Every structure is written in C-alpha cells, then in structure tokens.
Short mmCIF file of C-alpha atoms in Angstrom, two decimals:
data_model
loop_
_atom_site.label_atom_id
_atom_site.label_comp_id
_atom_site.label_asym_id
_atom_site.label_seq_id
_atom_site.Cartn_x
_atom_site.Cartn_y
_atom_site.Cartn_z
CA MET A 1 0.00 0.00 0.00
CA LEU A 2 1.30 3.45 -0.89
CA PRO A 3 2.43 5.60 2.07
CA THR A 4 -0.10 8.30 1.15
CA LEU A 5 -2.95 5.75 1.31
CA ARG A 6 -1.62 4.51 4.66
CA ARG A 7 -1.73 8.07 5.97
CA LYS A 8 -5.32 8.41 4.77
CA LEU A 9 -6.22 5.25 6.69
CA GLU A 10 -4.58 6.54 9.84
CA ALA A 11 -6.39 9.88 9.52
CA LEU A 12 -9.73 8.07 9.22
CA ALA A 13 -8.90 5.95 12.28
CA GLU A 14 -8.13 9.13 14.24
CA ARG A 15 -11.43 10.61 13.08
CA ARG A 16 -13.24 7.50 14.36
CA ASP A 17 -11.62 7.99 17.82
CA GLU A 18 -12.56 11.69 17.75
CA LEU A 19 -16.17 10.76 16.95
CA GLU A 20 -16.26 8.31 19.85
CA CYS A 21 -15.35 11.16 22.22
CA LEU A 22 -17.86 13.53 20.63
CA LEU A 23 -20.70 11.03 20.94
CA ALA A 24 -19.97 10.72 24.65
CA ASP A 25 -20.31 14.50 25.07
CA PRO A 26 -23.67 15.43 26.67
CA GLY A 27 -23.75 18.63 24.62
CA VAL A 28 -23.65 16.64 21.39
CA ALA A 29 -26.21 14.13 22.67
CA GLY A 30 -28.63 17.01 23.26
CA ASP A 31 -28.51 18.02 19.61
CA GLN A 32 -30.37 15.15 17.95
CA SER A 33 -29.63 16.19 14.38
CA ARG A 34 -25.89 16.45 15.01
CA PHE A 35 -25.89 13.28 17.11
CA ARG A 36 -27.53 11.31 14.28
CA ALA A 37 -25.05 12.64 11.72
CA LEU A 38 -22.04 11.83 13.92
CA SER A 39 -23.44 8.39 14.76
CA ARG A 40 -23.83 7.62 11.09
CA GLU A 41 -20.25 8.73 10.38
CA PHE A 42 -18.97 6.67 13.32
CA ALA A 43 -20.79 3.55 12.08
CA GLN A 44 -19.25 4.00 8.62
CA LEU A 45 -15.71 4.23 10.08
CA GLU A 46 -16.09 1.34 12.54
CA PRO A 47 -15.33 -1.44 9.97
CA LEU A 48 -12.13 0.40 9.02
CA ALA A 49 -11.03 0.61 12.67
CA ALA A 50 -11.79 -3.10 13.14
CA ALA A 51 -9.76 -4.01 10.02
CA LEU A 52 -6.81 -1.93 11.23
CA ALA A 53 -6.95 -3.74 14.59
CA ASP A 54 -6.99 -7.09 12.76
CA GLU A 55 -3.99 -5.96 10.72
CA ARG A 56 -2.03 -5.05 13.86
CA ARG A 57 -2.70 -8.51 15.30
CA ALA A 58 -1.66 -10.18 12.04
CA ARG A 59 1.62 -8.21 12.05
CA GLU A 60 2.25 -9.27 15.63
CA ASP A 61 1.56 -12.90 14.68
CA LEU A 62 4.00 -12.59 11.77
CA ALA A 63 6.72 -11.11 13.99
CA ALA A 64 6.24 -13.86 16.58
CA ALA A 65 6.40 -16.59 13.93
CA GLU A 66 9.57 -15.10 12.42
CA ALA A 67 11.17 -14.99 15.87
CA MET A 68 10.22 -18.63 16.39
CA ARG A 69 12.24 -19.69 13.33
CA GLY A 70 15.39 -19.43 15.44
CA ASP A 71 14.34 -22.59 17.23
CA ALA A 72 15.24 -25.56 14.98
CA GLU A 73 12.49 -27.72 16.51
CA LEU A 74 9.82 -25.11 15.83
CA ARG A 75 11.01 -24.00 12.39
CA ASP A 76 8.46 -26.02 10.39
CA LEU A 77 5.60 -24.76 12.54
CA ALA A 78 6.96 -21.21 12.27
CA ASP A 79 7.07 -21.44 8.47
CA GLU A 80 3.42 -22.50 8.40
CA GLU A 81 2.43 -19.62 10.66
CA ILE A 82 4.44 -17.15 8.57
CA VAL A 83 2.61 -18.22 5.41
CA ALA A 84 -0.76 -17.94 7.18
CA ALA A 85 0.07 -14.50 8.60
CA GLN A 86 1.28 -13.20 5.23
CA ALA A 87 -1.89 -14.44 3.52
CA ARG A 88 -3.98 -12.77 6.23
CA LEU A 89 -2.10 -9.48 5.77
CA ALA A 90 -2.63 -9.58 2.01
CA GLU A 91 -6.35 -10.16 2.57
CA LEU A 92 -6.55 -7.28 5.06
CA ASP A 93 -4.67 -5.00 2.67
CA ASP A 94 -7.42 -5.57 0.07
CA THR A 95 -10.08 -4.97 2.73
CA LEU A 96 -8.50 -1.71 3.88
CA MET A 97 -8.11 -0.48 0.31
CA ALA A 98 -11.80 -1.14 -0.30
CA LEU A 99 -12.72 0.72 2.89
CA LEU A 100 -10.79 3.74 1.61
CA VAL A 101 -13.27 4.21 -1.23
CA PRO A 102 -15.32 7.33 -0.41
CA ARG A 103 -18.85 6.34 0.52
CA ASP A 104 -21.78 8.18 -1.00
CA ALA A 105 -23.76 9.61 1.90
CA ARG A 106 -26.95 8.95 -0.06
CA ASP A 107 -26.35 5.20 -0.39
CA ASP A 108 -28.45 4.23 2.62
CA GLY A 109 -31.54 6.08 1.44
CA GLY A 110 -34.34 5.69 -1.07
CA LEU A 111 -34.74 6.93 -4.61
CA TYR A 112 -37.08 8.07 -7.33
CA LEU A 113 -37.26 5.66 -10.24
CA GLU A 114 -38.22 7.32 -13.53
CA ILE A 115 -38.85 5.17 -16.60
CA ARG A 116 -39.77 6.65 -19.98
CA ALA A 117 -40.54 4.92 -23.27
CA GLY A 118 -38.03 5.83 -25.97
CA THR A 119 -37.80 4.74 -29.59
CA GLY A 120 -40.12 1.93 -30.60
CA GLY A 121 -43.66 3.25 -30.17
CA ASP A 122 -46.08 0.87 -28.42
CA GLU A 123 -43.36 -1.74 -27.93
CA ALA A 124 -41.19 0.81 -26.08
CA ALA A 125 -44.08 1.57 -23.71
CA ILE A 126 -44.61 -2.15 -23.07
CA PHE A 127 -40.88 -2.51 -22.35
CA ALA A 128 -41.05 0.42 -19.90
CA GLY A 129 -43.73 -1.54 -18.07
CA ASP A 130 -41.50 -4.62 -18.07
CA LEU A 131 -38.69 -2.60 -16.50
CA LEU A 132 -40.98 -1.25 -13.79
CA ARG A 133 -42.07 -4.81 -13.00
CA MET A 134 -38.43 -5.98 -12.92
CA TYR A 135 -37.40 -3.27 -10.45
CA SER A 136 -40.56 -3.79 -8.37
CA ARG A 137 -39.83 -7.52 -8.08
CA TYR A 138 -36.26 -6.77 -7.09
CA ALA A 139 -37.50 -4.32 -4.46
CA GLU A 140 -39.84 -6.99 -3.06
CA ARG A 141 -36.90 -9.37 -2.67
CA GLN A 142 -34.99 -6.67 -0.77
CA GLY A 143 -37.93 -5.80 1.47
CA TRP A 144 -38.25 -2.30 0.02
CA ARG A 145 -41.49 -0.40 -0.60
CA VAL A 146 -42.41 0.86 -4.07
CA GLU A 147 -45.05 3.53 -4.60
CA VAL A 148 -46.01 4.82 -8.05
CA GLU A 149 -46.36 8.59 -7.86
CA SER A 150 -47.13 9.41 -11.47
CA ALA A 151 -47.92 7.31 -14.53
CA SER A 152 -48.95 7.80 -18.15
CA SER A 153 -50.12 4.51 -19.63
CA GLY A 154 -49.31 3.28 -23.13
CA GLU A 155 -52.14 2.59 -25.57
CA HIS A 156 -51.35 -1.12 -25.76
CA GLY A 157 -49.97 -1.65 -22.27
CA GLY A 158 -46.98 -0.50 -20.29
CA PHE A 159 -46.20 3.16 -19.78
CA ARG A 160 -45.17 6.15 -21.80
CA GLU A 161 -43.80 7.44 -18.49
CA VAL A 162 -43.92 6.14 -14.93
CA ILE A 163 -42.33 7.56 -11.78
CA ALA A 164 -42.11 5.60 -8.54
CA ARG A 165 -40.56 6.18 -5.15
CA VAL A 166 -38.53 3.29 -3.74
CA GLU A 167 -37.99 3.29 0.02
CA GLY A 168 -35.68 0.92 1.85
CA GLU A 169 -32.28 0.56 3.48
CA GLY A 170 -29.56 0.76 0.84
CA ALA A 171 -31.94 1.13 -2.10
CA TYR A 172 -29.94 3.90 -3.78
CA ALA A 173 -26.65 2.04 -3.28
CA ARG A 174 -28.01 -0.99 -5.12
CA LEU A 175 -29.79 0.76 -7.99
CA LYS A 176 -27.73 3.89 -8.65
CA PHE A 177 -26.00 2.33 -11.66
CA GLU A 178 -29.28 1.72 -13.52
CA SER A 179 -29.55 5.21 -15.06
CA GLY A 180 -29.27 5.20 -18.83
CA THR A 181 -30.89 3.80 -21.95
CA HIS A 182 -32.09 0.19 -21.80
CA ARG A 183 -32.59 -1.50 -25.16
CA VAL A 184 -34.77 -4.53 -25.90
CA GLN A 185 -34.59 -6.85 -28.90
CA ARG A 186 -37.60 -9.13 -29.35
CA VAL A 187 -40.54 -10.01 -31.57
CA PRO A 188 -43.48 -7.78 -30.55
CA GLU A 189 -46.86 -9.45 -30.02
CA THR A 190 -48.24 -7.27 -32.81
CA GLU A 191 -45.58 -8.47 -35.29
CA SER A 192 -47.26 -10.98 -37.63
CA GLN A 193 -44.12 -12.00 -39.56
CA GLY A 194 -41.93 -12.80 -36.56
CA ARG A 195 -39.39 -10.04 -37.14
CA ILE A 196 -37.24 -8.89 -34.26
CA HIS A 197 -37.68 -5.24 -33.34
CA THR A 198 -35.38 -3.04 -31.28
CA SER A 199 -36.97 -0.62 -28.82
CA ALA A 200 -35.69 1.39 -25.91
CA ALA A 201 -36.64 2.99 -22.63
CA THR A 202 -34.68 5.39 -20.43
CA VAL A 203 -34.22 4.93 -16.70
CA ALA A 204 -33.26 7.68 -14.26
CA ILE A 205 -32.35 7.00 -10.62
CA ILE A 206 -32.58 10.09 -8.41
CA PRO A 207 -31.67 9.82 -4.71
CA VAL A 208 -34.17 11.00 -2.13
CA GLU A 209 -32.69 13.90 -0.19
CA GLU A 210 -33.53 13.17 3.43
CA ASP A 211 -30.73 14.80 5.40
CA GLY A 212 -28.51 17.81 5.04
CA GLU A 213 -29.45 21.33 4.06
CA PRO A 214 -32.71 21.33 2.09
CA ILE A 215 -32.72 22.91 -1.35
CA GLU A 216 -34.16 26.40 -1.09
CA ILE A 217 -36.83 27.09 -3.70
CA ASN A 218 -38.26 30.54 -4.32
CA PRO A 219 -42.08 30.25 -4.59
CA ALA A 220 -41.95 32.90 -7.33
CA ASP A 221 -39.98 30.41 -9.45
CA LEU A 222 -42.83 27.89 -9.42
CA LYS A 223 -45.78 27.48 -11.78
CA VAL A 224 -48.41 25.26 -10.16
CA ASP A 225 -51.22 23.65 -12.15
CA THR A 226 -54.01 21.42 -10.89
CA PHE A 227 -55.85 18.78 -12.89
CA ARG A 228 -58.06 15.77 -12.42
CA SER A 229 -56.17 12.66 -11.50
CA SER A 230 -56.35 9.52 -13.57
CA GLY A 231 -54.60 7.44 -10.92
CA ALA A 232 -55.72 5.18 -8.13
CA GLY A 233 -58.00 6.39 -5.36
CA GLY A 234 -61.51 5.51 -6.46
CA GLN A 235 -64.10 7.83 -7.95
CA HIS A 236 -62.92 10.79 -5.88
CA VAL A 237 -59.79 11.39 -7.96
CA ASN A 238 -61.76 11.82 -11.15
CA LYS A 239 -64.17 14.38 -9.71
CA THR A 240 -61.82 16.92 -8.11
CA ASP A 241 -58.72 18.76 -9.28
CA SER A 242 -56.50 17.02 -6.71
CA ALA A 243 -53.55 16.26 -8.97
CA ILE A 244 -50.63 18.70 -9.00
CA ARG A 245 -48.14 19.68 -11.68
CA ILE A 246 -45.28 21.96 -10.63
CA THR A 247 -42.89 23.61 -13.09
CA HIS A 248 -39.63 25.06 -11.78
CA LEU A 249 -39.23 27.94 -14.19
CA PRO A 250 -35.43 28.56 -13.91
CA SER A 251 -34.53 24.93 -14.65
CA GLY A 252 -37.57 23.80 -16.63
CA VAL A 253 -37.99 20.77 -14.34
CA VAL A 254 -41.61 19.54 -14.24
CA VAL A 255 -42.98 17.20 -11.56
CA GLU A 256 -46.44 15.73 -11.07
CA SER A 257 -48.24 13.87 -8.32
CA GLN A 258 -51.74 12.42 -8.57
CA THR A 259 -51.83 9.37 -6.31
CA GLU A 260 -53.17 11.08 -3.17
CA ARG A 261 -56.77 12.07 -2.56
CA SER A 262 -55.94 15.60 -1.44
CA GLN A 263 -54.33 18.40 -3.37
CA HIS A 264 -52.19 19.26 -0.34
CA ALA A 265 -50.74 15.73 -0.10
CA ASN A 266 -50.01 15.66 -3.84
CA ARG A 267 -48.30 19.04 -3.64
CA ASP A 268 -46.14 17.83 -0.74
CA LYS A 269 -45.05 14.77 -2.73
CA ALA A 270 -44.35 16.83 -5.84
CA MET A 271 -42.23 19.33 -3.89
CA LYS A 272 -40.16 16.53 -2.34
CA ARG A 273 -39.41 15.12 -5.78
CA LEU A 274 -38.63 18.57 -7.17
CA ARG A 275 -36.09 19.15 -4.38
CA ALA A 276 -34.53 15.75 -5.07
CA MET A 277 -34.26 16.50 -8.80
CA LEU A 278 -32.70 19.92 -8.22
CA ALA A 279 -30.24 18.43 -5.71
CA GLU A 280 -29.31 15.72 -8.21
CA ALA A 281 -28.82 18.33 -10.94
CA GLU A 282 -26.40 20.16 -8.65
CA ALA A 283 -24.57 16.90 -7.90
CA GLU A 284 -24.32 16.22 -11.64
CA ARG A 285 -22.76 19.62 -12.23
CA ARG A 286 -20.18 18.97 -9.51
CA ALA A 287 -19.37 15.53 -10.93
CA ALA A 288 -19.16 16.66 -14.57
CA ALA A 289 -15.40 17.22 -14.47
CA THR A 290 -14.60 13.62 -13.47
CA ALA A 291 -17.60 11.67 -14.75
CA ALA A 292 -16.28 11.49 -18.30
CA THR A 293 -13.59 9.04 -17.17
CA ARG A 294 -15.96 6.76 -15.26
CA LYS A 295 -17.53 3.80 -16.97
CA LEU A 296 -20.66 3.77 -14.81
CA GLN A 297 -21.39 7.49 -15.20
CA VAL A 298 -22.87 7.86 -11.70
CA GLY A 299 -23.90 11.45 -11.20
CA SER A 300 -22.93 12.46 -14.73
CA GLY A 301 -26.45 13.04 -15.98
CA ASP A 302 -25.64 10.97 -19.07
CA ARG A 303 -28.95 9.15 -19.33
CA SER A 304 -28.69 8.95 -23.11
CA GLN A 305 -25.90 6.40 -22.78
CA ARG A 306 -26.95 2.93 -23.93
CA ILE A 307 -26.08 0.84 -20.91
CA ARG A 308 -27.82 -2.51 -21.40
CA THR A 309 -29.44 -4.75 -24.01
CA TYR A 310 -32.13 -7.35 -23.28
CA ASN A 311 -32.12 -9.90 -26.12
CA TYR A 312 -35.17 -12.17 -25.90
CA PRO A 313 -34.39 -14.67 -28.72
CA GLN A 314 -31.08 -15.60 -27.06
CA GLY A 315 -32.23 -15.12 -23.47
CA ARG A 316 -29.26 -12.80 -23.10
CA ILE A 317 -28.69 -9.60 -21.14
CA THR A 318 -25.54 -7.55 -21.79
CA ASP A 319 -24.28 -4.54 -19.86
CA HIS A 320 -22.19 -2.49 -22.28
CA ARG A 321 -20.22 -0.60 -19.62
CA VAL A 322 -18.29 -3.61 -18.33
CA GLU A 323 -16.34 -5.92 -20.61
CA GLY A 324 -17.64 -9.47 -20.41
CA LEU A 325 -20.76 -8.63 -18.41
CA THR A 326 -23.21 -10.87 -20.27
CA LEU A 327 -25.72 -13.20 -18.61
CA TYR A 328 -27.83 -15.87 -20.29
CA ASP A 329 -30.48 -15.61 -17.61
CA LEU A 330 -32.90 -13.06 -19.03
CA PRO A 331 -36.18 -14.59 -17.70
CA ASN A 332 -34.92 -14.58 -14.11
CA VAL A 333 -33.43 -11.09 -14.41
CA LEU A 334 -36.80 -9.78 -15.59
CA GLU A 335 -38.36 -11.44 -12.54
CA GLY A 336 -36.10 -9.36 -10.29
CA SER A 337 -32.91 -11.44 -10.04
CA LEU A 338 -30.66 -8.42 -10.43
CA ASP A 339 -27.98 -9.22 -7.86
CA ALA A 340 -25.50 -10.67 -10.36
CA LEU A 341 -25.62 -7.43 -12.37
CA VAL A 342 -25.71 -5.10 -9.37
CA ASP A 343 -22.82 -6.84 -7.59
CA ARG A 344 -20.60 -6.75 -10.68
CA LEU A 345 -21.33 -3.07 -11.32
CA SER A 346 -20.60 -2.26 -7.67
CA ARG A 347 -17.26 -4.06 -7.86
CA GLU A 348 -16.40 -2.23 -11.08
CA HIS A 349 -17.20 1.10 -9.45
CA GLN A 350 -15.04 0.20 -6.45
CA ALA A 351 -12.14 -0.75 -8.75
CA ASP A 352 -12.46 2.59 -10.59
CA GLU A 353 -12.41 4.49 -7.30
CA LEU A 354 -9.42 2.54 -6.00
CA SER A 355 -7.54 3.22 -9.22
CA ARG A 356 -8.29 6.93 -8.85
CA LEU A 357 -7.13 6.91 -5.20
CA THR A 358 -3.92 5.11 -6.14
CA HIS A 359 -3.11 7.63 -8.87
CA GLU A 360 -3.89 10.52 -6.52
CA GLY A 361 -1.59 8.93 -3.98
#
C-alpha cells in the first residue's frame, strides 16, 4: 500500500476515535440532528477501525512466527504460521483499500425511479412496463417499498412514463447504476411476420434527499397547475382537481403527483421530488469534471448512454459498460434477479475508485 494511502487510513482511524469522544459529550447528545449525523459517520468508520486492529494482530503474529524460526524444533511450525500471517495481511490489505473508497452519503436512502418509453412506439411503452415490473420484483426481494407517484399509460400496455418512489435501506446504493438507456430486442406481439424489433426505454435514478441542508426554492420560481387525477384512489380522484403539476421555471424541471386524494398531499409529494431533482442536478454539475472518465457514469447526468441490451431470442442480457458482463439468464433477471448485475457493477465502481485513489496517492 502506498504511504499516502496509509496516511489516509490513519487519519480516518483518528477521526473515528474523535467521533467516539464527541458522541460521549452530553452537549452533542442534546442536539439530535448532530448526534444522528455523527453516529452515522462513526458507524461508517467502525469497519475500518476493526480491520486496522486485525492488521495489527496479524503483524504481531508474523513477527512472533519469524522470531520462532530461530528454534530448529519449531522451524516447520513457524514457516506454516508465517505463510498464514502473510496471507492474512494480504487479505486485510485488500479490505483496507476497499474501505478507503469514499462512501456516497446517499447510499443508505431511497430513490425516485423514472422510466420513460423511448424509440419503438407501443413496444417501447410495453418494455417500460417490463422494466418497472423488474425493479418492483427486485424491491420486493430486498424488502423495500415501491409507490407509483405518477404514470402515463401506453395505448397497448406499459407506460409512456412512470415515476415511482422506492424506500428501503440501501436502495440507492443498489440501484444507482441503472440510469441510462435500456434496449430490448424481441418479436413484438403485434408483429405478424416474426421479425425482431429493437426498442428502448430510459431509466433515471434520483436519490431522495432526506438529510442535510434542504434545497431552497423561491415560490416565485414555481408554476403550479391542478388537474383531475387519472390514478388510483376511487371515484374521488376523477371528480376533483386534486392532482398537481409543478414547473420550476429557472430549470424547466416539471414534476407531477396524482396518487393522493388531497391536493395538499399531492403538492407535498411533488415538492419533495422537485427538491430531489434539483439536488441531483447540482450533484451532476459537480461531478461533470470527473464523470467522463468513469464507466458507470454515476452522477454524470448521461442518461442517453446505452447501458444494457435485453435480447429475448437468445435469453441474453448484456451490460455495455463492463467488458464481459453478459448473462444468459434473461427470464430470471426480468423477474427481479438483479444481484449478479448489481454486484458486478458495484465491484467495477469500487475498482475505478481505488484506481483513482492510487493515482492521486
């Protein structure tokens, strides 16, 4: 490990000890917001402190085994213990390097999932519906909650546009690499001659902003329209103008909510999503300088990038950002078995970050 990376590790370990003292301070405990933030930071640094402690013990074991080699009767045993200690140190070196990767503070939280039909007409809308079902099934497996906040149905099924909120521990961390253009190759049900068509839908993953300083929005910058909902909620939604559409004039961002029975509740939901979208836009601007070199384009705003192809005739799914990431398990993936893809993308992201840290060092 490079000396500069070792110093970073030591600085983080010192920060963990500092946090332990702060959390024991009654003045900090009385400020619930600060206490929660410090507790979260402490919990994130605890695995690093534990790994450093394991490394110290492994070094002590190695030193003791090397000292034992001076005894001819114990030399064979010492050699075995030296090999074991060296293997353990190599393993801990990898662990510590991984723990150095900066953690996105938003990883633990939820997200807004936006899916829009792209090229392909009715087939693209049907595919957008398939993607929503795939992510919903995955969320069920993870124990997350999915709530559709806005939807525009396709004429022959699926959605021209659908926006859902996904709530659950670690939801954003698992799905943040899904933003981009998803392409499908299959024979549409309406195709009488059995020809394969290519259609597309775009996916955007926007983290829910729960903590930190809220985005300030000037009411004068908002254009608010009401309309009759076409969503769930019984007859009531079709008789009153309870649905809300908010346009943020400076950015042109438009959000809608129509799933609640009251106009006030729909406005509250729409404002939360607007704040999340504006916060994400700001994060994208900050990341623009470095995102061009990152394969996974997290935070780059590059949702036009073709990231994945779903090929039905071959039962194949290919992620174009990672060389060799092809699975012949399309039916199960569409049923929500996304872990093989998500895990590989997470490892690729970690490798990119480690490479960047090493070069910085």
